[in-house]
XYZ file of C-alpha atoms in Angstrom:
765
model
C 161.820 233.567 95.496
C 160.484 235.120 92.339
C 162.391 238.189 91.287
C 163.892 239.824 88.243
C 167.338 238.387 87.611
C 168.577 241.597 86.012
C 169.214 245.138 87.103
C 167.209 247.954 85.457
C 170.096 248.312 83.004
C 169.667 244.690 81.925
C 172.896 243.279 83.337
C 172.794 239.946 85.194
C 172.448 240.441 88.914
C 174.787 238.945 91.468
C 173.566 236.439 93.986
C 173.005 237.905 97.455
C 175.687 236.781 99.902
C 177.058 237.301 103.390
C 180.617 237.280 104.604
C 182.005 234.452 106.725
C 182.454 236.817 109.665
C 178.862 238.051 109.398
C 177.618 234.467 109.500
C 179.766 233.660 112.538
C 178.698 236.857 114.310
C 175.035 236.117 113.601
C 175.268 232.684 115.203
C 177.404 233.744 118.183
C 176.008 237.148 119.187
C 173.937 237.103 122.375
C 172.763 233.612 123.200
C 174.713 231.242 120.894
C 172.710 229.402 118.267
C 169.266 230.131 116.859
C 166.824 228.427 119.256
C 165.521 228.678 122.792
C 162.704 227.013 124.723
C 159.987 229.170 126.254
C 157.117 228.027 128.515
C 153.601 228.406 127.131
C 151.899 228.549 130.527
C 152.344 231.109 133.337
C 155.047 230.274 135.899
C 154.600 233.249 138.208
C 153.072 231.730 141.351
C 153.330 228.626 143.509
C 149.945 227.549 142.162
C 151.277 227.772 138.601
C 154.188 225.509 139.538
C 151.884 223.068 141.272
C 149.759 222.789 138.136
C 152.749 222.565 135.787
C 154.619 219.959 137.780
C 153.873 218.228 141.067
C 151.160 217.424 142.007
C 149.097 218.709 139.052
C 151.088 216.990 136.316
C 149.991 213.573 137.602
C 146.502 214.121 136.191
C 147.467 214.299 132.477
C 149.966 211.480 133.068
C 147.123 209.188 134.137
C 144.930 210.421 131.290
C 147.595 209.622 128.686
C 148.264 206.218 130.227
C 144.571 205.442 129.881
C 144.277 206.874 126.361
C 147.545 207.554 124.472
C 145.734 209.747 121.939
C 145.251 212.404 124.627
C 149.008 213.118 124.504
C 148.092 215.414 121.601
C 145.733 217.303 123.928
C 147.918 217.607 127.033
C 151.485 217.871 125.665
C 153.450 219.528 122.874
C 153.482 216.349 120.790
C 150.883 217.609 118.333
C 153.011 220.608 117.388
C 156.503 219.168 117.727
C 158.795 217.888 114.967
C 162.293 216.451 115.351
C 164.828 217.545 112.728
C 167.340 214.700 112.610
C 170.618 214.226 110.730
C 173.907 212.386 110.906
C 175.687 215.056 108.848
C 176.676 212.801 105.960
C 175.398 215.185 103.266
C 175.368 218.723 104.704
C 174.052 221.232 102.171
C 176.583 221.123 99.348
C 179.474 220.580 101.758
C 179.422 216.788 101.967
C 180.056 214.504 104.932
C 181.275 216.732 107.770
C 179.783 214.801 110.652
C 176.819 215.047 112.986
C 178.092 217.923 115.109
C 178.877 220.112 112.088
C 175.297 219.637 110.886
C 173.838 221.275 113.998
C 173.733 224.868 112.656
C 171.813 223.610 109.624
C 169.393 221.585 111.710
C 168.822 224.538 114.053
C 168.132 226.632 110.975
C 165.597 224.099 109.739
C 163.880 224.251 113.109
C 163.735 228.040 112.853
C 162.070 227.774 109.430
C 159.440 225.405 110.818
C 158.570 227.998 113.446
C 158.863 231.041 111.222
C 156.668 229.814 108.387
C 154.144 227.462 109.990
C 154.371 227.927 113.784
C 155.575 224.342 114.173
C 157.799 223.813 117.215
C 160.908 221.836 116.428
C 164.048 220.502 118.047
C 167.197 219.424 116.249
C 168.809 216.056 117.014
C 172.224 215.119 115.625
C 172.881 211.353 115.639
C 176.601 210.539 115.668
C 176.685 207.392 113.549
C 176.924 206.488 109.886
C 175.692 202.958 110.547
C 172.200 202.599 109.111
C 170.946 200.137 111.727
C 172.305 202.206 114.621
C 170.697 205.343 113.233
C 167.331 203.634 112.776
C 167.393 202.104 116.252
C 168.190 205.497 117.765
C 165.344 207.306 116.029
C 162.622 204.645 116.151
C 162.269 204.899 119.932
C 161.752 208.671 119.903
C 158.216 208.405 118.542
C 156.381 209.268 121.791
C 158.166 212.610 121.970
C 157.188 213.991 118.577
C 154.345 214.367 116.121
C 156.690 213.972 113.146
C 160.274 213.279 112.065
C 162.057 215.434 109.469
C 165.187 213.692 108.205
C 167.800 215.994 106.742
C 171.217 215.924 105.056
C 171.652 212.136 105.012
C 173.533 210.790 101.991
C 172.127 208.387 99.443
C 171.547 205.503 99.263
C 171.426 205.215 103.072
C 168.681 207.855 103.231
C 166.342 205.608 101.232
C 166.839 202.689 103.623
C 166.541 204.853 106.744
C 163.359 206.583 105.687
C 161.699 203.401 104.412
C 162.362 201.415 107.587
C 161.432 204.236 109.941
C 158.146 204.699 108.091
C 157.417 201.033 108.751
C 158.470 201.157 112.399
C 156.892 204.451 113.506
C 153.276 205.606 113.598
C 154.073 209.273 112.923
C 155.145 211.005 109.689
C 158.767 210.393 108.668
C 159.784 212.724 105.867
C 163.195 213.155 104.238
C 162.947 216.723 103.005
C 165.989 216.540 100.744
C 164.028 214.003 98.720
C 160.362 214.849 98.952
C 160.520 218.603 99.571
C 162.344 219.189 96.303
C 160.048 216.738 94.518
C 156.872 218.471 95.680
C 157.979 221.983 94.686
C 159.349 220.782 91.351
C 156.104 218.910 90.674
C 154.101 222.064 91.371
C 156.181 224.018 88.878
C 155.916 221.204 86.343
C 152.123 221.143 86.582
C 151.979 224.819 85.676
C 154.673 224.631 83.002
C 152.762 221.822 81.292
C 149.606 223.928 81.467
C 151.328 226.921 79.873
C 152.832 224.859 77.056
C 149.669 222.848 76.366
C 151.231 219.492 77.215
C 149.623 216.410 78.719
C 151.108 214.602 81.689
C 150.803 211.203 80.013
C 152.530 212.072 76.735
C 155.258 214.493 77.863
C 158.858 213.308 77.544
C 161.104 214.095 80.517
C 164.805 213.649 81.188
C 166.172 213.803 84.737
C 169.910 214.312 85.131
C 171.137 213.147 88.526
C 170.104 209.992 90.331
C 170.488 210.968 93.967
C 167.864 211.262 96.672
C 166.067 214.321 95.291
C 166.097 213.067 91.700
C 164.684 209.651 92.604
C 161.976 211.321 94.699
C 161.052 213.654 91.816
C 160.681 210.717 89.423
C 158.632 208.674 91.892
C 156.277 211.558 92.636
C 155.543 212.521 89.026
C 154.917 208.843 88.243
C 152.454 208.743 91.141
C 150.768 211.793 89.582
C 150.206 209.911 86.313
C 153.377 210.534 84.282
C 154.013 207.687 81.812
C 157.106 205.786 83.096
C 158.145 204.973 79.519
C 158.530 208.696 78.807
C 161.057 209.308 81.611
C 164.785 208.846 81.112
C 166.969 209.017 84.220
C 170.683 209.802 83.844
C 173.627 209.754 86.219
C 177.332 210.487 85.817
C 177.720 207.362 83.668
C 174.887 208.252 81.290
C 171.396 206.898 80.708
C 170.013 204.383 83.202
C 168.667 201.766 80.802
C 167.376 198.243 81.208
C 170.303 195.855 81.308
C 172.876 198.344 82.558
C 175.060 196.952 85.346
C 177.685 199.607 85.985
C 177.021 201.940 88.934
C 173.543 200.563 89.563
C 171.503 200.012 92.727
C 167.928 198.959 93.427
C 166.637 202.550 93.394
C 168.142 203.349 90.015
C 167.067 199.983 88.599
C 163.452 200.741 89.486
C 163.522 203.574 86.937
C 165.567 201.959 84.166
C 163.858 202.169 80.748
C 164.151 200.326 77.496
C 166.014 202.722 75.176
C 168.955 202.829 72.785
C 170.045 206.241 74.080
C 173.179 206.139 76.193
C 174.296 209.690 76.926
C 172.630 212.739 78.418
C 173.085 214.554 75.120
C 171.248 211.781 73.265
C 168.518 211.608 75.917
C 167.722 215.314 75.666
C 167.095 215.303 71.918
C 163.398 216.079 71.464
C 162.727 216.078 75.215
C 159.902 218.301 76.456
C 161.218 218.626 80.010
C 164.581 218.308 81.700
C 165.144 218.170 85.449
C 168.662 218.960 86.603
C 169.680 217.732 90.043
C 173.344 217.304 89.302
C 176.064 219.938 88.949
C 176.995 223.271 87.409
C 177.471 223.213 83.634
C 175.861 219.814 83.064
C 173.560 221.202 80.327
C 175.303 222.449 77.195
C 174.086 224.784 74.471
C 173.725 221.847 72.073
C 171.565 219.938 74.562
C 169.199 222.870 75.113
C 169.002 223.608 71.401
C 168.058 219.978 70.682
C 165.009 219.952 72.970
C 161.422 220.195 71.727
C 159.623 223.488 71.133
C 158.803 225.470 74.286
C 161.100 223.349 76.461
C 160.716 223.203 80.226
C 164.089 223.412 81.972
C 164.381 222.965 85.739
C 168.083 223.490 86.515
C 168.004 222.862 90.265
C 171.655 222.261 91.187
C 172.798 224.515 94.050
C 174.457 226.894 94.444
C 175.025 227.030 90.679
C 172.485 225.577 88.237
C 173.257 223.213 85.384
C 172.680 226.161 83.060
C 171.651 229.724 83.876
C 168.570 231.542 82.572
C 170.860 234.046 80.824
C 172.584 231.233 78.954
C 169.289 229.670 77.950
C 167.940 233.045 76.824
C 170.870 233.405 74.427
C 170.148 229.973 72.942
C 166.365 230.150 72.553
C 163.517 232.425 73.578
C 160.723 229.891 74.089
C 161.913 228.109 77.236
C 160.313 228.074 80.691
C 162.952 227.915 83.405
C 163.149 227.226 87.110
C 166.243 227.030 89.300
C 167.119 226.522 92.940
C 168.386 230.089 93.165
C 166.604 232.977 94.875
C 167.881 235.551 92.384
C 166.005 234.082 89.413
C 162.282 233.648 88.774
C 160.624 230.355 89.686
C 162.778 229.238 92.607
C 162.343 225.607 93.625
C 162.580 226.385 97.335
C 161.816 223.649 99.863
C 160.555 226.214 102.365
C 157.413 226.365 100.200
C 156.711 222.804 101.271
C 157.951 221.196 104.447
C 156.645 223.686 107.072
C 153.135 223.639 105.635
C 153.084 219.908 104.893
C 153.973 219.109 108.496
C 151.488 221.747 109.692
C 148.651 219.915 107.951
C 149.935 216.474 108.935
C 150.280 217.426 112.606
C 146.848 219.018 112.805
C 145.118 215.805 111.670
C 147.556 213.671 113.715
C 148.649 211.811 110.595
C 150.399 208.460 110.763
C 152.474 209.230 107.681
C 152.930 211.643 104.801
C 151.787 209.555 101.858
C 151.750 210.136 98.105
C 148.231 211.550 98.216
C 149.357 214.223 100.693
C 152.458 215.067 98.621
C 150.415 215.365 95.427
C 147.848 217.504 97.236
C 150.620 219.858 98.355
C 152.027 220.096 94.822
C 148.612 220.785 93.317
C 147.806 223.398 95.968
C 151.079 225.184 95.226
C 150.379 225.070 91.495
C 146.864 226.432 91.987
C 148.130 229.232 94.211
C 150.463 230.459 91.474
C 147.478 230.710 89.105
C 145.429 232.909 91.430
C 145.440 236.685 91.349
C 148.234 237.942 93.563
C 146.865 239.866 96.572
C 148.012 243.334 97.534
C 150.187 242.158 100.407
C 152.248 240.094 97.941
C 152.031 242.587 95.075
C 153.337 245.289 97.426
C 156.747 243.681 97.022
C 156.675 244.474 93.315
C 155.412 248.087 93.393
C 153.208 248.063 90.357
C 154.732 244.997 88.683
C 152.141 242.539 89.932
C 153.319 238.988 89.170
C 150.940 237.031 86.974
C 150.741 233.381 86.154
C 153.062 232.797 83.224
C 156.557 231.609 82.274
C 158.172 233.900 84.876
C 155.751 232.942 87.647
C 154.863 229.247 87.849
C 155.784 228.774 91.514
C 154.573 230.956 94.427
C 157.099 233.004 96.372
C 158.036 232.035 99.937
C 156.740 235.284 101.456
C 153.207 234.717 100.106
C 151.014 234.749 103.253
C 148.413 232.533 101.541
C 150.729 229.516 101.775
C 149.872 228.959 105.430
C 146.181 228.534 104.687
C 146.405 226.839 101.266
C 148.974 224.053 101.671
C 148.135 222.669 105.147
C 144.430 222.542 104.288
C 145.132 220.557 101.117
C 147.462 218.191 102.991
C 144.975 217.731 105.838
C 142.143 216.994 103.387
C 144.260 214.408 101.556
C 145.290 212.791 104.840
C 141.667 212.498 105.916
C 140.495 211.144 102.555
C 143.381 208.654 102.257
C 142.959 207.321 105.784
C 146.291 208.603 107.098
C 144.626 210.956 109.611
C 143.696 210.026 113.164
C 141.727 213.230 113.593
C 139.112 214.586 111.232
C 138.746 218.351 110.817
C 135.085 218.848 110.013
C 135.302 222.427 108.759
C 138.425 222.791 106.630
C 137.452 226.318 105.578
C 137.424 227.408 109.220
C 140.732 225.595 109.682
C 142.206 227.658 106.852
C 141.030 230.889 108.458
C 142.539 229.829 111.770
C 145.868 229.183 110.074
C 145.841 232.604 108.418
C 145.538 234.239 111.823
C 148.235 232.013 113.312
C 151.172 233.465 111.436
C 151.800 237.174 111.655
C 152.464 238.595 108.184
C 154.889 241.373 109.185
C 157.957 239.221 108.522
C 156.552 238.317 105.123
C 155.948 241.993 104.429
C 159.526 242.807 105.401
C 160.790 240.100 103.073
C 158.614 241.584 100.375
C 160.325 244.933 100.891
C 163.713 243.304 100.451
C 162.577 241.510 97.321
C 161.303 244.715 95.747
C 164.541 246.549 96.507
C 166.530 243.720 94.927
C 164.410 244.073 91.819
C 165.141 247.819 91.675
C 168.363 248.465 93.622
C 168.858 251.976 94.995
C 171.760 254.277 95.907
C 171.561 254.777 99.674
C 173.713 257.213 101.659
C 174.939 255.930 105.031
C 175.476 259.309 106.673
C 177.523 258.142 109.688
C 179.926 255.881 107.855
C 182.856 256.351 110.213
C 181.044 254.125 112.733
C 181.933 250.441 112.588
C 178.344 249.146 112.732
C 177.376 251.486 109.895
C 180.166 250.076 107.725
C 179.046 246.541 108.517
C 175.496 247.489 107.635
C 176.652 248.957 104.318
C 178.588 245.793 103.451
C 175.544 243.683 104.318
C 173.318 246.004 102.267
C 175.313 245.501 99.092
C 175.957 241.836 99.892
C 172.218 241.210 99.919
C 171.860 242.779 96.494
C 169.926 245.821 97.742
C 171.900 248.416 95.799
C 174.832 250.798 96.169
C 176.004 251.941 99.598
C 177.472 255.458 99.710
C 179.652 255.840 102.798
C 179.806 259.478 103.878
C 182.842 260.471 105.906
C 186.587 261.001 105.909
C 188.189 258.437 103.638
C 191.237 257.846 105.863
C 189.129 257.408 109.010
C 186.691 255.053 107.309
C 189.449 252.885 105.874
C 191.504 252.718 109.072
C 188.416 251.809 111.115
C 187.449 249.186 108.553
C 190.943 247.701 108.576
C 190.949 247.425 112.377
C 187.512 245.801 112.320
C 188.359 243.424 109.474
C 185.720 244.939 107.161
C 186.475 244.693 103.449
C 185.278 247.869 101.708
C 187.046 247.498 98.356
C 184.200 245.767 96.596
C 181.683 246.688 93.897
C 178.697 248.585 95.222
C 180.481 250.610 97.901
C 181.427 254.254 97.349
C 183.165 256.548 99.839
C 182.330 260.252 99.676
C 184.217 262.925 101.650
C 182.093 266.063 101.986
C 185.135 268.358 102.039
C 186.486 266.955 98.776
C 183.259 266.523 96.856
C 182.735 268.414 93.608
C 179.064 268.812 94.550
C 179.666 271.055 97.578
C 178.915 274.284 95.733
C 175.624 272.962 94.366
C 174.542 271.787 97.819
C 175.449 275.126 99.401
C 173.458 277.028 96.779
C 170.467 274.720 97.245
C 170.447 274.908 101.037
C 171.166 278.645 101.194
C 168.159 279.312 98.951
C 166.050 277.408 101.482
C 167.485 278.927 104.677
C 168.443 282.504 103.815
C 165.171 283.855 105.193
C 165.443 281.601 108.248
C 168.346 283.507 109.808
C 171.196 281.652 108.067
C 174.079 283.424 106.368
C 175.828 281.803 103.447
C 178.853 280.975 105.599
C 176.517 279.245 108.077
C 175.226 277.047 105.278
C 178.773 276.373 104.067
C 179.679 275.120 107.549
C 176.624 272.859 107.586
C 177.508 271.299 104.239
C 181.231 270.954 105.019
C 180.925 269.736 108.603
C 177.558 268.062 109.096
C 176.984 264.787 107.306
C 173.231 264.803 107.771
C 172.914 268.048 105.829
C 175.298 266.848 103.130
C 173.533 263.484 102.798
C 170.073 265.065 102.754
C 171.192 267.446 99.992
C 172.516 264.479 98.012
C 169.066 262.920 98.166
C 167.252 266.191 97.549
C 169.249 266.873 94.377
C 169.043 263.329 93.052
C 172.667 262.265 93.676
C 171.317 259.435 95.834
C 167.928 257.765 96.160
C 167.698 257.581 99.955
C 169.614 258.030 103.181
C 169.838 256.464 106.610
C 171.185 258.172 109.742
C 170.635 258.399 113.503
C 173.273 256.098 114.950
C 175.287 258.869 116.619
C 172.681 261.487 117.517
C 169.160 261.551 118.874
C 166.157 261.213 116.599
C 164.850 264.760 117.016
C 168.208 266.319 116.153
C 168.652 264.141 113.080
C 165.117 264.900 111.919
C 165.682 268.623 112.365
C 168.831 268.386 110.207
C 167.009 266.519 107.461
C 163.991 268.825 107.413
C 166.183 271.838 106.706
C 166.978 270.142 103.400
C 163.829 268.206 102.496
C 160.175 269.251 102.666
C 157.079 267.206 103.318
C 155.534 265.529 100.305
C 152.795 267.803 98.923
C 149.522 267.058 100.687
C 151.194 264.895 103.336
C 152.164 265.238 106.991
C 155.595 264.150 108.253
C 155.128 261.681 111.106
C 156.873 258.790 112.804
C 155.216 255.373 112.865
C 156.478 252.533 115.042
C 155.496 248.941 114.295
C 154.970 246.657 117.274
C 155.270 242.977 116.371
C 154.118 240.459 118.955
C 153.315 236.768 118.786
C 149.624 237.545 118.498
C 149.468 240.606 116.236
C 151.124 243.541 114.549
C 150.142 247.105 115.424
C 151.178 250.426 113.870
C 151.558 253.270 116.399
C 151.615 256.970 115.402
C 152.927 259.566 115.920
C 155.995 258.363 117.796
C 158.582 260.874 116.590
C 157.412 264.257 115.315
C 154.341 265.955 116.812
C 154.547 266.761 120.508
C 150.926 267.698 121.236
C 149.054 267.453 117.925
C 145.903 269.452 117.257
C 142.685 267.807 116.107
C 143.582 268.625 112.496
C 147.035 267.130 112.935
C 145.616 263.993 114.570
C 143.399 263.490 111.529
C 146.426 263.944 109.252
C 148.428 261.464 111.335
C 145.629 258.915 111.054
C 145.648 259.231 107.280
C 149.417 258.862 106.956
C 149.543 255.868 109.314
C 146.666 254.161 107.498
C 148.419 254.616 104.152
C 151.607 253.077 105.529
C 149.720 250.102 106.984
C 147.976 249.476 103.677
C 151.256 249.769 101.754
C 152.703 247.072 104.015
C 149.851 244.678 103.338
C 147.328 245.451 106.092
C 143.777 246.717 105.785
C 143.873 249.569 108.311
C 141.510 249.736 111.288
C 142.419 252.980 113.036
C 141.720 253.642 116.712
C 142.045 257.254 117.871
C 143.301 256.682 121.408
C 142.650 258.740 124.502
C 142.385 258.391 128.260
C 138.601 258.328 127.883
C 136.359 256.012 125.867
C 133.443 257.507 123.947
C 132.963 260.417 126.328
C 133.745 258.870 129.719
C 135.498 260.360 131.585
C 135.565 263.704 129.816
C 138.751 265.708 129.539
C 140.236 268.577 127.594
C 142.735 266.393 125.753
C 140.068 263.890 124.776
C 138.101 266.670 123.123
C 140.880 267.047 120.558
C 140.589 263.364 119.712
C 136.799 263.598 119.387
C 137.227 266.578 117.082
C 139.767 264.640 114.973
C 137.173 261.917 114.396
C 134.705 264.534 113.173
C 137.345 265.872 110.778
C 137.877 262.372 109.389
C 134.089 262.104 108.945
C 134.173 265.233 106.820
C 137.087 263.964 104.735
C 135.306 260.698 103.873
C 138.505 258.673 104.132
C 138.777 255.151 102.712
C 139.723 253.314 105.916
C 137.963 252.260 109.128
C 138.420 254.545 112.129
C 136.766 255.432 115.415
C 137.473 257.044 118.768
C 138.077 258.381 121.218
C 138.813 255.102 122.994
C 141.207 253.532 125.453
C 143.901 251.141 124.277
C 142.214 248.234 126.054
C 139.029 248.780 124.053
C 140.924 249.158 120.777
C 142.904 245.934 121.220
C 140.443 243.671 123.055
C 137.556 242.283 121.009
C 135.505 241.308 124.061
C 135.723 244.799 125.555
C 134.979 246.390 122.203
C 131.711 244.417 122.095
C 130.501 246.526 125.030
C 130.266 249.358 122.501
C 128.135 247.898 119.680
C 128.088 251.249 117.894
C 131.880 251.175 117.403
C 132.660 251.464 113.690
C 135.677 249.129 113.697
C 134.979 245.681 112.258
C 137.661 244.137 114.478
C 140.435 245.036 116.850
C 142.532 248.000 115.745
C 145.844 247.537 113.946
C 146.648 251.276 113.743
C 146.779 253.278 116.975
C 146.866 257.076 116.800
C 148.216 258.377 120.085
C 146.978 261.702 121.500
C 150.533 262.970 122.102
C 154.126 262.005 121.400
C 154.919 261.262 125.041
C 152.235 258.588 125.304
C 153.351 257.063 121.994
C 157.055 257.012 122.875
C 156.579 255.780 126.442
C 154.230 252.945 125.508
C 156.273 251.603 122.583
C 159.612 251.744 124.388
C 158.147 250.142 127.490
C 156.767 247.238 125.458
C 160.110 246.763 123.738
C 162.010 246.596 127.020
C 159.511 244.295 128.733
C 160.066 241.720 125.991
C 157.713 239.559 123.974
C 157.507 242.176 121.214
C 159.720 243.514 118.465
C 159.749 247.234 117.735
C 160.441 248.420 114.203
C 161.047 252.120 113.721
C 159.896 254.719 114.182
C 159.631 254.854 110.390
C 159.705 258.357 108.986
C 156.661 258.906 106.785
C 155.570 261.846 104.637
C 158.843 263.403 103.457
C 159.183 264.255 99.771
C 162.424 262.240 99.612
C 163.230 258.940 101.280
C 164.989 259.192 104.652
C 165.014 256.846 107.629
C 166.452 257.545 111.072
C 167.623 254.725 113.316
C 167.809 254.796 117.089
C 171.108 255.874 118.656
C 173.565 253.007 118.884
C 171.533 250.857 116.495
C 172.971 247.451 115.587
C 174.115 246.785 112.043
C 171.108 244.551 111.370
C 168.745 247.351 112.441
C 170.579 249.798 110.183
C 170.296 247.418 107.231
C 166.557 247.086 107.817
C 166.100 250.853 107.902
C 168.277 251.277 104.811
C 166.177 248.681 102.989
C 162.980 250.478 104.007
C 164.480 253.782 102.853
C 165.368 252.209 99.504
C 161.887 250.701 99.240
C 160.212 254.049 99.891
C 162.460 255.706 97.304
C 160.505 253.841 94.655
C 157.107 254.950 95.925
């Protein structure tokens, strides 16, 4: 992902990480693993079961027997990929066996679903014998629309993929090879453009001759790169014509006629170097010897062949990409495989050929050249990424990927003859894809990315609780900033020791309110605010000494911290009351709570879910404005529905009159977002029912719902959360002059981290 690799002070930033225990807890909590299977059809009645199984299932069985192509219409085949490995090359861990590869393969399946709505199942094949592996996989073709091979060592992976492509009539794609090649090719296209180089005359060195390196070389040759200008190196040096040591047929295919024998010799005068080898492979002398404006792709993971900081000290004219998420221009396979399979599946492709790979690379390159939309730029808060040396590859949370890459792949499949289904209107197909993936997860990732670019000091007000400590450790581990743990030092440390939480690490501070040198300043500040509200100075002293919410809020109010998160041990209303004694509303704003409901089909913002009990018409108008601003800040164009029991005057009621009056107030304010009401929730969220009211001002279904009272907002959101099928985020606290977020009581550590990240994000607004 594209991000600044330095803190605001200019020091190199540490790579985000998680502890071993956090990783184990993540995979074991609740239902073990990361996948489950859910039915897509109703199973509530006997009739449903009769249609799903016997006797109804016999009808599609006969149809498929008569015409095998209809399997794409009547089964999951057209949206199902198998992720298959034998565990011989797991990540950077080596050959640990098929069973050990299962967490990785499950994770790959999750990424397919998360980024491109492709259903996937992981299959671990317990053999290292090439023929046995091939014979196992080849007969699985009827079950799937595509095969994603993963973590299979070279050179066996070349043989396996090649033979399966010949034997099967569905796409077989080894992502370790081609995924890296496609993303690297996209970055190379743009780097060549920026440096004014031509594909046919550029000189490239590739260090590493494994699966990914060979795939990179083969793809750029297919794109038109002159083979004579490519030098491939391995651990024994240059792969040249006539070399016999350490050779195989795949290396021999890329041997060149040259008198250069070492990597150092090969890189002299080179325009481009691809690193797919190991940490430290590129030296200062090698980088210094390259041509002007060199292009350096140091893609070894987890540590690149040379870091951007090291290159920057050597020369200032280089364009760099790495495999790391904490540097600009990340060569991240998730930019490719989900979307490539999405396009291939939708045209029922027989294979993923070179034309489709090149189309994906070119689409990625073109996307990086386009103006970045607001929902991506929101992650950068005013630092909008622009096409240039620090932005030659799109970021994984760019919501345009789902419509750009699959369309390009589908078009190439159709034009090259690999498709069995032709999509007549590819523009409409792109629009359909955009609606298929909900952007809220991308927006949340964008929030995290922005916070990593500008880390904040966040107070965790209830730090004596174990889940709060875990959240703080995760917060700093993900590179989000400094976590200030507020509480008694001895209690925090003893609890952490019992729980196995390591707190002695950079980025964690423990503050005891009773021992702080800032107590007097906080007392003076709060007493000045509360002395005419019935509080004596000793009352304020007790609040600062004994109540962590007041102490934490004063820290934020006086600039000793950027944001705070609380709520784990007390109810929302009490925590909010504590905070509001210390922090006012932002001038011209209304403090409200906004919950975000995320479902498979859509994302909806609901307000006010936390603050106003029975808002007046004026307050409802204010709430609408605040909620619309939040929605827009998170990448949505707000369409606000002012909800009521009645719809446009029927039936009439006293409470609906307040909503009608709020709409009139918004008319007078001439706001810059769509709104209408009063209307029922069914009208606001159902396009067909909304059509019964052609005068409705909303251009589509509402994505911001303003509730007429807090009870209706709270009841509806909590009910949806408990019924399942939706995720509830929040309520987010909006409108305060300083950044505070309040979790629900008993919140899990992951929920606390999310709220802390949002608090840190808002601190920069």
